[in-house]
JSON list of C-alpha atoms in Angstrom, two decimals:
[
{"chain": "T", "resi": 1, "resn": "MET", "atom": "CA", "xyz": [-128.32, -31.24, 69.10]},
{"chain": "T", "resi": 2, "resn": "GLN", "atom": "CA", "xyz": [-131.82, -30.01, 69.93]},
{"chain": "T", "resi": 3, "resn": "ALA", "atom": "CA", "xyz": [-134.86, -32.22, 69.34]},
{"chain": "T", "resi": 4, "resn": "THR", "atom": "CA", "xyz": [-136.30, -29.66, 66.96]},
{"chain": "T", "resi": 5, "resn": "ASP", "atom": "CA", "xyz": [-133.06, -29.72, 64.94]},
{"chain": "T", "resi": 6, "resn": "LEU", "atom": "CA", "xyz": [-133.39, -33.49, 64.48]},
{"chain": "T", "resi": 7, "resn": "ILE", "atom": "CA", "xyz": [-136.99, -33.17, 63.38]},
{"chain": "T", "resi": 8, "resn": "GLU", "atom": "CA", "xyz": [-136.15, -30.37, 60.94]},
{"chain": "T", "resi": 9, "resn": "ARG", "atom": "CA", "xyz": [-133.34, -32.52, 59.47]},
{"chain": "T", "resi": 10, "resn": "LEU", "atom": "CA", "xyz": [-135.75, -35.44, 59.06]},
{"chain": "T", "resi": 11, "resn": "ILE", "atom": "CA", "xyz": [-138.41, -33.28, 57.39]},
{"chain": "T", "resi": 12, "resn": "ARG", "atom": "CA", "xyz": [-135.81, -31.77, 55.04]},
{"chain": "T", "resi": 13, "resn": "ALA", "atom": "CA", "xyz": [-134.44, -35.24, 54.21]},
{"chain": "T", "resi": 14, "resn": "PHE", "atom": "CA", "xyz": [-137.97, -36.51, 53.49]},
{"chain": "T", "resi": 15, "resn": "THR", "atom": "CA", "xyz": [-138.82, -33.55, 51.26]},
{"chain": "T", "resi": 16, "resn": "ASP", "atom": "CA", "xyz": [-135.47, -33.90, 49.45]},
{"chain": "T", "resi": 17, "resn": "ASP", "atom": "CA", "xyz": [-136.09, -37.66, 49.03]},
{"chain": "T", "resi": 18, "resn": "ASP", "atom": "CA", "xyz": [-132.80, -38.39, 50.83]},
{"chain": "T", "resi": 19, "resn": "LEU", "atom": "CA", "xyz": [-133.28, -41.76, 52.53]},
{"chain": "T", "resi": 20, "resn": "SER", "atom": "CA", "xyz": [-129.64, -41.93, 53.66]},
{"chain": "T", "resi": 21, "resn": "ALA", "atom": "CA", "xyz": [-130.09, -38.64, 55.57]},
{"chain": "T", "resi": 22, "resn": "CYS", "atom": "CA", "xyz": [-133.28, -40.06, 57.12]},
{"chain": "T", "resi": 23, "resn": "ARG", "atom": "CA", "xyz": [-131.25, -43.11, 58.19]},
{"chain": "T", "resi": 24, "resn": "GLU", "atom": "CA", "xyz": [-128.72, -40.83, 59.93]},
{"chain": "T", "resi": 25, "resn": "VAL", "atom": "CA", "xyz": [-131.39, -38.94, 61.87]},
{"chain": "T", "resi": 26, "resn": "ILE", "atom": "CA", "xyz": [-133.57, -41.83, 63.08]},
{"chain": "T", "resi": 27, "resn": "ALA", "atom": "CA", "xyz": [-132.11, -43.47, 66.18]},
{"chain": "T", "resi": 28, "resn": "ASP", "atom": "CA", "xyz": [-131.15, -47.14, 66.00]},
{"chain": "T", "resi": 29, "resn": "GLU", "atom": "CA", "xyz": [-133.41, -47.79, 68.99]},
{"chain": "T", "resi": 30, "resn": "ALA", "atom": "CA", "xyz": [-136.40, -45.91, 67.53]},
{"chain": "T", "resi": 31, "resn": "ILE", "atom": "CA", "xyz": [-139.77, -47.33, 68.45]},
{"chain": "T", "resi": 32, "resn": "TYR", "atom": "CA", "xyz": [-142.35, -47.68, 65.68]},
{"chain": "T", "resi": 33, "resn": "HIS", "atom": "CA", "xyz": [-145.99, -47.17, 66.72]},
{"chain": "T", "resi": 34, "resn": "GLY", "atom": "CA", "xyz": [-147.74, -47.29, 63.34]},
{"chain": "T", "resi": 35, "resn": "PRO", "atom": "CA", "xyz": [-149.53, -50.05, 61.50]},
{"chain": "T", "resi": 36, "resn": "PRO", "atom": "CA", "xyz": [-147.40, -53.23, 61.36]},
{"chain": "T", "resi": 37, "resn": "GLY", "atom": "CA", "xyz": [-146.78, -54.19, 57.76]},
{"chain": "T", "resi": 38, "resn": "GLU", "atom": "CA", "xyz": [-146.77, -57.63, 56.33]},
{"chain": "T", "resi": 39, "resn": "ASP", "atom": "CA", "xyz": [-145.18, -59.34, 59.34]},
{"chain": "T", "resi": 40, "resn": "LEU", "atom": "CA", "xyz": [-146.54, -58.33, 62.74]},
{"chain": "T", "resi": 41, "resn": "LEU", "atom": "CA", "xyz": [-143.68, -60.03, 64.62]},
{"chain": "T", "resi": 42, "resn": "SER", "atom": "CA", "xyz": [-141.07, -58.03, 62.71]},
{"chain": "T", "resi": 43, "resn": "VAL", "atom": "CA", "xyz": [-142.20, -54.94, 64.65]},
{"chain": "T", "resi": 44, "resn": "LEU", "atom": "CA", "xyz": [-141.07, -56.60, 67.88]},
{"chain": "T", "resi": 45, "resn": "SER", "atom": "CA", "xyz": [-137.53, -57.51, 66.83]},
{"chain": "T", "resi": 46, "resn": "PRO", "atom": "CA", "xyz": [-134.56, -55.38, 67.98]},
{"chain": "T", "resi": 47, "resn": "GLY", "atom": "CA", "xyz": [-133.87, -52.50, 65.61]},
{"chain": "T", "resi": 48, "resn": "ALA", "atom": "CA", "xyz": [-137.20, -53.00, 63.87]},
{"chain": "T", "resi": 49, "resn": "GLY", "atom": "CA", "xyz": [-138.43, -49.48, 64.70]},
{"chain": "T", "resi": 50, "resn": "LYS", "atom": "CA", "xyz": [-135.79, -47.74, 62.60]},
{"chain": "T", "resi": 51, "resn": "THR", "atom": "CA", "xyz": [-136.14, -50.24, 59.76]},
{"chain": "T", "resi": 52, "resn": "ILE", "atom": "CA", "xyz": [-139.92, -49.89, 59.62]},
{"chain": "T", "resi": 53, "resn": "CYS", "atom": "CA", "xyz": [-139.75, -46.07, 59.86]},
{"chain": "T", "resi": 54, "resn": "LEU", "atom": "CA", "xyz": [-137.41, -46.04, 56.87]},
{"chain": "T", "resi": 55, "resn": "GLN", "atom": "CA", "xyz": [-139.69, -48.42, 54.96]},
{"chain": "T", "resi": 56, "resn": "ARG", "atom": "CA", "xyz": [-142.70, -46.18, 55.63]},
{"chain": "T", "resi": 57, "resn": "ILE", "atom": "CA", "xyz": [-140.77, -43.10, 54.49]},
{"chain": "T", "resi": 58, "resn": "ALA", "atom": "CA", "xyz": [-139.83, -44.87, 51.25]},
{"chain": "T", "resi": 59, "resn": "GLN", "atom": "CA", "xyz": [-143.44, -46.00, 50.76]},
{"chain": "T", "resi": 60, "resn": "LEU", "atom": "CA", "xyz": [-144.76, -42.48, 51.31]},
{"chain": "T", "resi": 61, "resn": "ARG", "atom": "CA", "xyz": [-142.24, -41.01, 48.87]},
{"chain": "T", "resi": 62, "resn": "SER", "atom": "CA", "xyz": [-143.30, -43.61, 46.31]},
{"chain": "T", "resi": 63, "resn": "ALA", "atom": "CA", "xyz": [-147.04, -43.11, 46.86]},
{"chain": "T", "resi": 64, "resn": "LEU", "atom": "CA", "xyz": [-147.11, -39.30, 46.95]},
{"chain": "T", "resi": 65, "resn": "ALA", "atom": "CA", "xyz": [-145.90, -37.31, 43.96]},
{"chain": "T", "resi": 66, "resn": "GLY", "atom": "CA", "xyz": [-144.40, -33.98, 44.99]},
{"chain": "T", "resi": 67, "resn": "ALA", "atom": "CA", "xyz": [-144.43, -35.10, 48.61]},
{"chain": "T", "resi": 68, "resn": "THR", "atom": "CA", "xyz": [-143.80, -32.52, 51.31]},
{"chain": "T", "resi": 69, "resn": "ALA", "atom": "CA", "xyz": [-143.88, -32.75, 55.08]},
{"chain": "T", "resi": 70, "resn": "SER", "atom": "CA", "xyz": [-144.46, -30.25, 57.86]},
{"chain": "T", "resi": 71, "resn": "VAL", "atom": "CA", "xyz": [-144.51, -30.51, 61.64]},
{"chain": "T", "resi": 72, "resn": "SER", "atom": "CA", "xyz": [-147.48, -29.23, 63.62]},
{"chain": "T", "resi": 73, "resn": "ALA", "atom": "CA", "xyz": [-146.53, -30.36, 67.15]},
{"chain": "T", "resi": 74, "resn": "VAL", "atom": "CA", "xyz": [-143.45, -31.61, 69.02]},
{"chain": "T", "resi": 75, "resn": "VAL", "atom": "CA", "xyz": [-143.28, -33.24, 72.45]},
{"chain": "T", "resi": 76, "resn": "ARG", "atom": "CA", "xyz": [-140.01, -34.13, 74.14]},
{"chain": "T", "resi": 77, "resn": "ALA", "atom": "CA", "xyz": [-139.58, -36.12, 77.33]},
{"chain": "T", "resi": 78, "resn": "ASP", "atom": "CA", "xyz": [-136.12, -37.19, 78.49]},
{"chain": "T", "resi": 79, "resn": "ASP", "atom": "CA", "xyz": [-134.46, -38.77, 75.46]},
{"chain": "T", "resi": 80, "resn": "MET", "atom": "CA", "xyz": [-137.67, -39.36, 73.48]},
{"chain": "T", "resi": 81, "resn": "ILE", "atom": "CA", "xyz": [-139.22, -37.16, 70.82]},
{"chain": "T", "resi": 82, "resn": "SER", "atom": "CA", "xyz": [-142.72, -37.40, 69.42]},
{"chain": "T", "resi": 83, "resn": "CYS", "atom": "CA", "xyz": [-144.24, -35.18, 66.77]},
{"chain": "T", "resi": 84, "resn": "VAL", "atom": "CA", "xyz": [-147.27, -34.76, 64.55]},
{"chain": "T", "resi": 85, "resn": "ILE", "atom": "CA", "xyz": [-146.26, -34.59, 60.90]},
{"chain": "T", "resi": 86, "resn": "GLU", "atom": "CA", "xyz": [-148.49, -33.75, 57.96]},
{"chain": "T", "resi": 87, "resn": "TYR", "atom": "CA", "xyz": [-147.48, -35.26, 54.63]},
{"chain": "T", "resi": 88, "resn": "ARG", "atom": "CA", "xyz": [-148.97, -33.79, 51.43]},
{"chain": "T", "resi": 89, "resn": "GLY", "atom": "CA", "xyz": [-148.78, -34.83, 47.81]},
{"chain": "T", "resi": 90, "resn": "THR", "atom": "CA", "xyz": [-150.67, -36.32, 44.89]},
{"chain": "T", "resi": 91, "resn": "HIS", "atom": "CA", "xyz": [-151.70, -39.90, 45.61]},
{"chain": "T", "resi": 92, "resn": "GLN", "atom": "CA", "xyz": [-150.03, -41.73, 42.72]},
{"chain": "T", "resi": 93, "resn": "GLY", "atom": "CA", "xyz": [-149.23, -45.14, 44.21]},
{"chain": "T", "resi": 94, "resn": "ARG", "atom": "CA", "xyz": [-150.52, -47.75, 46.61]},
{"chain": "T", "resi": 95, "resn": "TYR", "atom": "CA", "xyz": [-150.04, -46.93, 50.30]},
{"chain": "T", "resi": 96, "resn": "LEU", "atom": "CA", "xyz": [-151.27, -49.03, 53.24]},
{"chain": "T", "resi": 97, "resn": "ASN", "atom": "CA", "xyz": [-153.46, -51.06, 50.88]},
{"chain": "T", "resi": 98, "resn": "VAL", "atom": "CA", "xyz": [-155.12, -48.00, 49.34]},
{"chain": "T", "resi": 99, "resn": "SER", "atom": "CA", "xyz": [-154.79, -47.85, 45.55]},
{"chain": "T", "resi": 100, "resn": "HIS", "atom": "CA", "xyz": [-153.82, -44.57, 43.91]},
{"chain": "T", "resi": 101, "resn": "THR", "atom": "CA", "xyz": [-156.56, -41.98, 43.53]},
{"chain": "T", "resi": 102, "resn": "GLY", "atom": "CA", "xyz": [-154.79, -39.21, 41.64]},
{"chain": "T", "resi": 103, "resn": "ARG", "atom": "CA", "xyz": [-156.06, -36.75, 44.25]},
{"chain": "T", "resi": 104, "resn": "ASN", "atom": "CA", "xyz": [-154.14, -34.31, 46.38]},
{"chain": "T", "resi": 105, "resn": "VAL", "atom": "CA", "xyz": [-154.03, -35.77, 49.87]},
{"chain": "T", "resi": 106, "resn": "ALA", "atom": "CA", "xyz": [-152.84, -34.85, 53.34]},
{"chain": "T", "resi": 107, "resn": "LEU", "atom": "CA", "xyz": [-151.88, -37.54, 55.84]},
{"chain": "T", "resi": 108, "resn": "LEU", "atom": "CA", "xyz": [-151.39, -36.79, 59.53]},
{"chain": "T", "resi": 109, "resn": "THR", "atom": "CA", "xyz": [-149.11, -39.04, 61.51]},
{"chain": "T", "resi": 110, "resn": "SER", "atom": "CA", "xyz": [-147.92, -39.15, 65.07]},
{"chain": "T", "resi": 111, "resn": "ASN", "atom": "CA", "xyz": [-144.28, -40.21, 65.24]}
]
């Protein structure tokens, strides 16, 4: 499967709010490079990357009403994939310690 196919599946799963499909696409050995969450050491444990990615996806879906995602850049090297994803929706819930604003927002991430 091509790297772009995996990314397209992940974006479709996010937009469809299908966490089980996200779980299938994200590699067990995924590395998470975003903000740590409640427990900084949990980021360092084996398998934590996939778990935290799935948690962040669930948090985004909860925080953004009508959430959509689109990819603006993809980089592939050997067996690693990185991409820039833009998430859009109405900010209805708390995300990364920011209370809801009711505004339409766009969040850029590098994954």
